[in-house]
Coordinates of C-alpha atoms in Angstrom, one line a residue:
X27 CA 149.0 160.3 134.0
X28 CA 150.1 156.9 135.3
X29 CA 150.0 154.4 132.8
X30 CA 147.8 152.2 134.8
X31 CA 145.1 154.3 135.7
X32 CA 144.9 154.5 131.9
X33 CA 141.9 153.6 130.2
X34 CA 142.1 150.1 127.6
X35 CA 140.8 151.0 124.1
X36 CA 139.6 147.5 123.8
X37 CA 137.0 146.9 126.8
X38 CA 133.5 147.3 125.6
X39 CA 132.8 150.8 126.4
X40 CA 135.6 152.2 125.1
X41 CA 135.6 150.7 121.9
X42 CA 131.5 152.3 122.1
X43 CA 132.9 155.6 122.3
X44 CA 135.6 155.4 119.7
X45 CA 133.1 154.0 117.8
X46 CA 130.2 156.4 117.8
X47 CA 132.9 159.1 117.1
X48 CA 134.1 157.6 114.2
X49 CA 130.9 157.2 112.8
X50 CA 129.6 160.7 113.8
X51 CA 127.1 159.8 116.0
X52 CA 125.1 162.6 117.4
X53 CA 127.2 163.8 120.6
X54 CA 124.9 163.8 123.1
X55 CA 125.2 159.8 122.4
X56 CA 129.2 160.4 122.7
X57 CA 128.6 161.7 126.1
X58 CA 126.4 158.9 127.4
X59 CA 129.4 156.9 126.4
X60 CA 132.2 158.6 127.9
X61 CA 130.0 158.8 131.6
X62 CA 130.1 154.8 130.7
X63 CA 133.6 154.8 130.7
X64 CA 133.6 156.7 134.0
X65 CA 131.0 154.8 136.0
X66 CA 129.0 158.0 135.9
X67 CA 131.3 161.1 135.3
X68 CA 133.7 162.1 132.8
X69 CA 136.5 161.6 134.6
X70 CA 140.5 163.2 134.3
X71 CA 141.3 159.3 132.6
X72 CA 138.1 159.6 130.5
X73 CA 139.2 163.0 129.2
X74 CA 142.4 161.5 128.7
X75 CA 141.4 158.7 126.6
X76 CA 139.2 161.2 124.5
X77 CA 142.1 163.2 123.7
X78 CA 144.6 160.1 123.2
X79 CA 142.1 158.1 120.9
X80 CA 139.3 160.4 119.7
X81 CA 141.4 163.9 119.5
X82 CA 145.0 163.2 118.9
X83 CA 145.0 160.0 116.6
X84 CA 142.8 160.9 114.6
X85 CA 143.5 164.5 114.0
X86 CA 146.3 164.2 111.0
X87 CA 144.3 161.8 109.2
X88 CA 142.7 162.4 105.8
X89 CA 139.6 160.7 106.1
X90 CA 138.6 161.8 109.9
X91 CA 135.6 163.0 111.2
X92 CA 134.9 166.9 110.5
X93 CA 136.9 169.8 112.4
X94 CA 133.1 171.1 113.5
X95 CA 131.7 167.6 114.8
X96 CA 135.0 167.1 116.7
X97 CA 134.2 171.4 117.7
X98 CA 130.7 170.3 118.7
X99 CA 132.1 167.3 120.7
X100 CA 134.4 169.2 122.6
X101 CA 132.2 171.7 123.8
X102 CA 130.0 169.7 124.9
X103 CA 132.8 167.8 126.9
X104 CA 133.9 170.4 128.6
X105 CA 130.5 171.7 129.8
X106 CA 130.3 168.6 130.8
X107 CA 132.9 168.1 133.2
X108 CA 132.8 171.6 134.5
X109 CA 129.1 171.0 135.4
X110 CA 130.9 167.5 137.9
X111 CA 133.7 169.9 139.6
X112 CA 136.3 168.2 137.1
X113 CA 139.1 170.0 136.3
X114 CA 139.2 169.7 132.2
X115 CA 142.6 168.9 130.8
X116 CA 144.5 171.7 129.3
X117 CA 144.8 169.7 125.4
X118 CA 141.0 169.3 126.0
X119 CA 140.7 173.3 126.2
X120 CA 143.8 174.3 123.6
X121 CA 142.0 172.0 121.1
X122 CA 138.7 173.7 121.3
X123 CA 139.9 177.0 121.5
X124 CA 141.6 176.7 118.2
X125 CA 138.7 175.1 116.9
X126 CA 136.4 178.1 118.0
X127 CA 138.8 180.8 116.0
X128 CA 139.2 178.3 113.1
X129 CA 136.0 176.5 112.3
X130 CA 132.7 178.6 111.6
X131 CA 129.1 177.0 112.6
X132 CA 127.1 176.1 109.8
X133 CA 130.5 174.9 107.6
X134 CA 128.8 171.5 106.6
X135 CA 125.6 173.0 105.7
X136 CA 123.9 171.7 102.6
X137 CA 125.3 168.8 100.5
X138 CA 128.6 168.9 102.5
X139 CA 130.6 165.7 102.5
X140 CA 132.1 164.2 105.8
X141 CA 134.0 161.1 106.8
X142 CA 132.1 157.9 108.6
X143 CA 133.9 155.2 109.5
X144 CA 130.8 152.6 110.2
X145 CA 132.7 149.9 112.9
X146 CA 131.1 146.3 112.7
X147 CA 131.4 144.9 116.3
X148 CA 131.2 141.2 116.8
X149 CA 131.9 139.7 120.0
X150 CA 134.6 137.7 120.7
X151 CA 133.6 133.9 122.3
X152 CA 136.8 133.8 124.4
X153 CA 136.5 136.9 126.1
X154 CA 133.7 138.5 127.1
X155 CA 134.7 142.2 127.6
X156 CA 136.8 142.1 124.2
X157 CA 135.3 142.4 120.6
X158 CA 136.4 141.9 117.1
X159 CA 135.7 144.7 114.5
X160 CA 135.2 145.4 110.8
X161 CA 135.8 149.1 110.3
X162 CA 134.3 150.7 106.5
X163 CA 135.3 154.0 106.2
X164 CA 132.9 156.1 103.6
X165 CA 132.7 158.9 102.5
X166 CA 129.0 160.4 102.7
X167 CA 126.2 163.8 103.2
X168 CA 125.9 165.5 106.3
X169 CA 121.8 165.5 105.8
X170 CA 120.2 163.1 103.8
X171 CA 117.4 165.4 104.0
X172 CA 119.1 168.0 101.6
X173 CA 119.2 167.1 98.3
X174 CA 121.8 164.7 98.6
X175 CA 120.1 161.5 99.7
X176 CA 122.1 158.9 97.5
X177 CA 125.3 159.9 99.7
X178 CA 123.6 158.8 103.1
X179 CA 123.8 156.2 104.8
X180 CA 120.3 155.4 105.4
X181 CA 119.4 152.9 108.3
X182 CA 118.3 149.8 106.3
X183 CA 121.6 150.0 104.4
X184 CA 122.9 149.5 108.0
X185 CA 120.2 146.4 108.6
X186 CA 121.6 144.7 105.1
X187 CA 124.6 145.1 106.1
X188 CA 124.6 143.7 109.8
X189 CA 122.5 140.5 108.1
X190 CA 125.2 140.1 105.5
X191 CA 127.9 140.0 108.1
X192 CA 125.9 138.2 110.5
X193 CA 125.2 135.0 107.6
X194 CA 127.8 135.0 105.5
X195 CA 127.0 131.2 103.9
X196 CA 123.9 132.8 102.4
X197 CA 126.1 135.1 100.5
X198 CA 129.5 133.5 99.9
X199 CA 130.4 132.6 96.0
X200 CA 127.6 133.8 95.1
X201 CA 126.8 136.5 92.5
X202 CA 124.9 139.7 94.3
X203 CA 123.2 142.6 92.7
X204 CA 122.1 145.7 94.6
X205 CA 119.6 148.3 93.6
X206 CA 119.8 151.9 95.1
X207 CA 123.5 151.2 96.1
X208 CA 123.8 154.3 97.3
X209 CA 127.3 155.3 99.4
X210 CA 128.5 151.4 98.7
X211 CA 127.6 150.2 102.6
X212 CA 126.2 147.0 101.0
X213 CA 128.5 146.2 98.4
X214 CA 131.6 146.3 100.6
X215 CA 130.3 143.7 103.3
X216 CA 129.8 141.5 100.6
X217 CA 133.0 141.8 99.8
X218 CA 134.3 140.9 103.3
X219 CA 132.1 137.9 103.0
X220 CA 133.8 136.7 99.6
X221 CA 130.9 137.1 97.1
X222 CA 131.9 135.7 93.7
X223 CA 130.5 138.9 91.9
X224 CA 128.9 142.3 93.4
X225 CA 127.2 144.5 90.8
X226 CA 126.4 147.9 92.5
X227 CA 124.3 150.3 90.7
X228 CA 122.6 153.4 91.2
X229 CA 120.5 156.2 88.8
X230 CA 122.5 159.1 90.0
X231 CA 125.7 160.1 88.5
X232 CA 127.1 161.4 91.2
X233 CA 125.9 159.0 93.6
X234 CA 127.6 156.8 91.6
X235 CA 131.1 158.8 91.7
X236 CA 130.7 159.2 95.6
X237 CA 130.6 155.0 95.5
X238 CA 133.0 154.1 93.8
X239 CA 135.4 156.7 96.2
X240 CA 134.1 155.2 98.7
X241 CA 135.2 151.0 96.9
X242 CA 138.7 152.8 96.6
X243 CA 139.0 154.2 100.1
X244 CA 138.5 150.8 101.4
X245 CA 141.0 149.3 99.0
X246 CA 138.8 147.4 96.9
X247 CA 139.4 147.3 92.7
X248 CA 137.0 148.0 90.3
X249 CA 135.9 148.2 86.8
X250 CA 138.6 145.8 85.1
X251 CA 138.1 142.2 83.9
X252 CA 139.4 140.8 87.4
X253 CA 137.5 143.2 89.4
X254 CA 134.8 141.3 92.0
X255 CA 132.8 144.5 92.4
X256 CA 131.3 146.9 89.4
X257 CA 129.3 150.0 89.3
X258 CA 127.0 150.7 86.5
X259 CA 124.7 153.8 85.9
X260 CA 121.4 152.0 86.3
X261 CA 118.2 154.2 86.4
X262 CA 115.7 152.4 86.7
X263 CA 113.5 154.1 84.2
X264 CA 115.6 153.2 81.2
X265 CA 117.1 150.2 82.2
X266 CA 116.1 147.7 79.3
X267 CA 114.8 144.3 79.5
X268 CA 118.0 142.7 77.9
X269 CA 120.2 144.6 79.8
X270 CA 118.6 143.6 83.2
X271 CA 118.7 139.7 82.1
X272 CA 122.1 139.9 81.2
X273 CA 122.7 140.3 84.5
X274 CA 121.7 137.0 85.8
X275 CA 122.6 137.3 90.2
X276 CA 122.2 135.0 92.0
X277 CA 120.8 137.4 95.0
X278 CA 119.6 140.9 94.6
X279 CA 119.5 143.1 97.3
X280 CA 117.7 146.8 98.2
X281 CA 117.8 149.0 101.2
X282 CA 115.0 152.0 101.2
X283 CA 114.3 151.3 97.7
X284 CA 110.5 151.8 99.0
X285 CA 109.8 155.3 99.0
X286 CA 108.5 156.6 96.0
X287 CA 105.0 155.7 94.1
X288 CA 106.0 157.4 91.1
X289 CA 109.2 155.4 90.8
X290 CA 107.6 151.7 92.2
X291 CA 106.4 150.8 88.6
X292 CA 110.0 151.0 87.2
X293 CA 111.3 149.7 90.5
X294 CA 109.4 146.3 90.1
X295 CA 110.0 146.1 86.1
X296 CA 113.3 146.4 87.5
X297 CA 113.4 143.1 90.2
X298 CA 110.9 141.4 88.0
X299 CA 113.1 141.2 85.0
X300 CA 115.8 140.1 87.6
X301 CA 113.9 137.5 89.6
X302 CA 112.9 135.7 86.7
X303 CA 115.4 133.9 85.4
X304 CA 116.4 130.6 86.3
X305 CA 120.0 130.1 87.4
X306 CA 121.6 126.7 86.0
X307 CA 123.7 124.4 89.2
X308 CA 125.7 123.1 86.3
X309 CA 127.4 126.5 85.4
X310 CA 130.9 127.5 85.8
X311 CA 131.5 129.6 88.8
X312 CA 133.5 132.1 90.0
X313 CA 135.9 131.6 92.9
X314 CA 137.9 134.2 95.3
X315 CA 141.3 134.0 96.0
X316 CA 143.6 136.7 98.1
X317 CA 145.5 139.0 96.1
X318 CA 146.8 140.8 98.7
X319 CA 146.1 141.8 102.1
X320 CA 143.5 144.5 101.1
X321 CA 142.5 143.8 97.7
X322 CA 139.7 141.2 96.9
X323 CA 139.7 139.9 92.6
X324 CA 138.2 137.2 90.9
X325 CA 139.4 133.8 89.6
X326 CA 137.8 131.9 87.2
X327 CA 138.3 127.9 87.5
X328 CA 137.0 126.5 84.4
X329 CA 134.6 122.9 84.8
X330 CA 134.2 124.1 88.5
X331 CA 131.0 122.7 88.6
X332 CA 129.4 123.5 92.2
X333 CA 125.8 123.7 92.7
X334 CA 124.5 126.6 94.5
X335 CA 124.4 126.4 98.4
X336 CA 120.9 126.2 100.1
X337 CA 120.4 129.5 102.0
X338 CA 120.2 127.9 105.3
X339 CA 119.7 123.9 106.1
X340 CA 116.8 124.5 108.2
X341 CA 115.1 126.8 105.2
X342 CA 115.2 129.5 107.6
X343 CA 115.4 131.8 104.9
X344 CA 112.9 130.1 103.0
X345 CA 115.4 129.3 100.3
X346 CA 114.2 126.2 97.7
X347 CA 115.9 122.6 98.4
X348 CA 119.0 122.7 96.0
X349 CA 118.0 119.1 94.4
X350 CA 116.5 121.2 91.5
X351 CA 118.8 122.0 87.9
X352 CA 117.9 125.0 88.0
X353 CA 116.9 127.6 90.7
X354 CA 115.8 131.1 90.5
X355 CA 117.2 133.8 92.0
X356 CA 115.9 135.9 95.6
X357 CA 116.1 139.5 96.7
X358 CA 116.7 140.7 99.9
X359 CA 115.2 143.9 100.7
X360 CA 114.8 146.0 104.0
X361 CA 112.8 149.4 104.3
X362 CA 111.6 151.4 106.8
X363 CA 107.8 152.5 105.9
X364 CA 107.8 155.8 106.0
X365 CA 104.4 156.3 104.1
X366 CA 101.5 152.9 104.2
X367 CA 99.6 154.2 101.2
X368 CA 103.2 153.8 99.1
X369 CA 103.9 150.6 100.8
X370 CA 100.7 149.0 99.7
X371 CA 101.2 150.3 96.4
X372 CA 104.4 148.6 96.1
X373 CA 102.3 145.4 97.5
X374 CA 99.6 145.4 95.0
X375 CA 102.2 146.2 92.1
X376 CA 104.2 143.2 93.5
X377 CA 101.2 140.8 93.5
X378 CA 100.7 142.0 89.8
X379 CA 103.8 141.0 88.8
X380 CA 103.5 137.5 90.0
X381 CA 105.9 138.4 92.9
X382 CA 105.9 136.4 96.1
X383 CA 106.9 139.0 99.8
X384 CA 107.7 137.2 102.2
X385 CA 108.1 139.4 106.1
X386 CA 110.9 137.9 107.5
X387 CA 111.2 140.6 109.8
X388 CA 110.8 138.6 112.9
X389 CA 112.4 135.2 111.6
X390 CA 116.0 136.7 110.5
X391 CA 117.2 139.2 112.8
X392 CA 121.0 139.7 112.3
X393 CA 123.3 140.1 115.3
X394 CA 123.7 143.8 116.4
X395 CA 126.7 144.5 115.5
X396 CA 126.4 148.4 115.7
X397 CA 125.7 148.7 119.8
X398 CA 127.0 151.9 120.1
X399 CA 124.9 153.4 117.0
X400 CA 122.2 154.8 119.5
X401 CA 120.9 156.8 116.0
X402 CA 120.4 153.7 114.4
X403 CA 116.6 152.6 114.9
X404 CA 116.4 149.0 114.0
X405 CA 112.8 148.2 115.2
X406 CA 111.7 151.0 112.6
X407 CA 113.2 148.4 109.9
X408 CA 111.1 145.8 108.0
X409 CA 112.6 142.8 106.1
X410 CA 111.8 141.1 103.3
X411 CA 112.5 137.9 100.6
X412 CA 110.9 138.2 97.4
X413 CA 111.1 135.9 94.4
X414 CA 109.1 135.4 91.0
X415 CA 106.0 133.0 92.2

């Protein structure tokens, strides 16, 4: 094929398609996609770039997308094109028919793992048809549904994450703590926005090995006296009062922590215990400083005596003036409300524990920096600030 009737990986639609593939994304949205990149039809150069940048590159990598997603894809491709008249390209058709002698339906059934790589698109002021990326590759459950719901990557893990990335002064040098960490989706975008300290935790053991795979594949150190980012074995059940306030974040973040009754009690003994202590401007922080290319650590500059930033000038956030000695700390937490009778639970435990929730749904919106995640329903999403009234 000529190289100029070649498709460019960078213009907006193709850089939708590679992206929903990396990530996994159901393929009926990968064919939407590739019609985009046709003007309609997938044509001999969109079958071309599939097999150049979806097929070919990534097919010798470790960490790519599973041999019966890429199976599915490709059947559906080729129906696809044979149902427009379109010749399919031969690589197209070797590919699949090794894939239908080699891979069985129903191989990722259960608590199989696969390979997601979830690409943050931002868009680029100088041109608009070109876009800058943060790619997080993870490790993660076919079907959160099946036993293995610590190892999804649920969609207000996503939300978090788009916010983070979207305002990273509310979350630079500053000390985080997650609850429910899940696959690590959270943690690691505070990492790319230079958080002093991320604590990670999670009641599940092997939750908990599945995240801190997941800090190693994208290159990030753990677990040693430099390390910015640590996992610990939280349940929240047993998690004592002096353990919690030892602690001390200066932000605590949940995503779809919201979804048990039976576990809400220990969930708000949990952020209570966490929200209530006061946080001194005139202690020593921790500052960031580049190791490496790839490798985040911590560096401790003794007397460094800067207050904590305001979340946003305006209050936006509704973060308190920073005049004050001390401050307390806030929690971020998104949720989808799958269940209202559990959701006012949570509201009337909340109020018990002389804790203010604030909706911020409407007023903080993070950028959408996942447009090609058609799976990904944001309006379902509900956001919220919390801190000890």
């Amino acid at each position: 094929m000529d190289e100029d009737s070649k498709l460019d990986p960078d213009t907006q639609e193709c850089l939708h398609l590679i992206s929903a593939f990396l990530a996994m994304e159901p393929t009926h949205s990968l064919i939407f996609f590739a019609r985009e990149c046709g003007k309609g039809l997938i044509t001999n150069q969109v079958q071309d770039f599939i097999w150049q940048y979806c097929i070919n590159k990534t097919m010798n990598e470790e960490n790519r997308p599973s041999d019966l997603y890429v199976k599915n894809f490709l059947k559906k491709v080729i129906v696809e094109v044979e149902s427009s008249s379109i010749e399919v390209m031969d690589e197209l058709y070797e590919q699949f028919s090794y894939y239908m002698t080699s891979v069985k339906d129903g191989f990722e059934r259960g608590n199989s793992r696969v390979y997601k790589r979830i690409s943050f698109l931002f868009p680029n002021v100088s041109s608009c048809s070109r876009v800058e990326k943060i790619v997080i590759p993870l490790q993660c459950s076919v079907n959160m549904l099946e036993g293995d719901t610590g190892c999804s990557v649920w969609p207000s893990s996503l939300f978090l994450s788009e916010f983070i990335l979207s305002h990273p002064d509310i979350f630079s040098n500053k000390s985080c703590f997650e609850v429910g960490s899940g696959v690590g989706l959270v943690g690691i975008s505070l990492a790319y926005v230079k958080a002093s300290k991320i604590i990670l935790t999670d009641g599940d053991l092997s939750t908990l090995a599945n995240m801190k795979h997941n800090l190693e594949l994208n290159q990030l150190k753990m677990q040693t006296k430099m390390s910015q980012i640590k996992c610990k074995h939280l349940p929240w059940e047993s998690a004592s009062e002096e353990e919690l306030q030892g602690f001390k974040p200066d932000i605590v973040l949940g995503a779809d922590v919201i979804y048990d009754p039976l576990c809400l009690p220990d969930l708000l003994r949990v952020l209570t215990n966490l929200l209530s202590q006061k946080i001194s401007n005139g202690c020593t922080k921790d500052k960031l400083y580049d190791a490496g290319d790839d490798t985040l650590l911590l560096k401790t500059t003794p007397n460094d005596c800067n207050s904590l930033e305001s979340v946003h000038h305006d209050n936006k956030f509704g973060s308190q003036p920073d005049a004050a000695k001390e401050r307390q700390p806030v929690a971020y937490l998104a949720t989808v409300i799958r269940n209202m009778e559990t959701f006012d639970c949570f509201m009337k435990l909340a109020n018990e524990a002389h804790l203010s929730v604030l909706d911020i749904t409407e007023s903080c919106k993070p950028l959408n920096l996942l447009p090609y995640m058609r799976s990904y329903d944001r309006p379902s999403i509900r956001f919220f600030r919390i801190n000890s009234s």
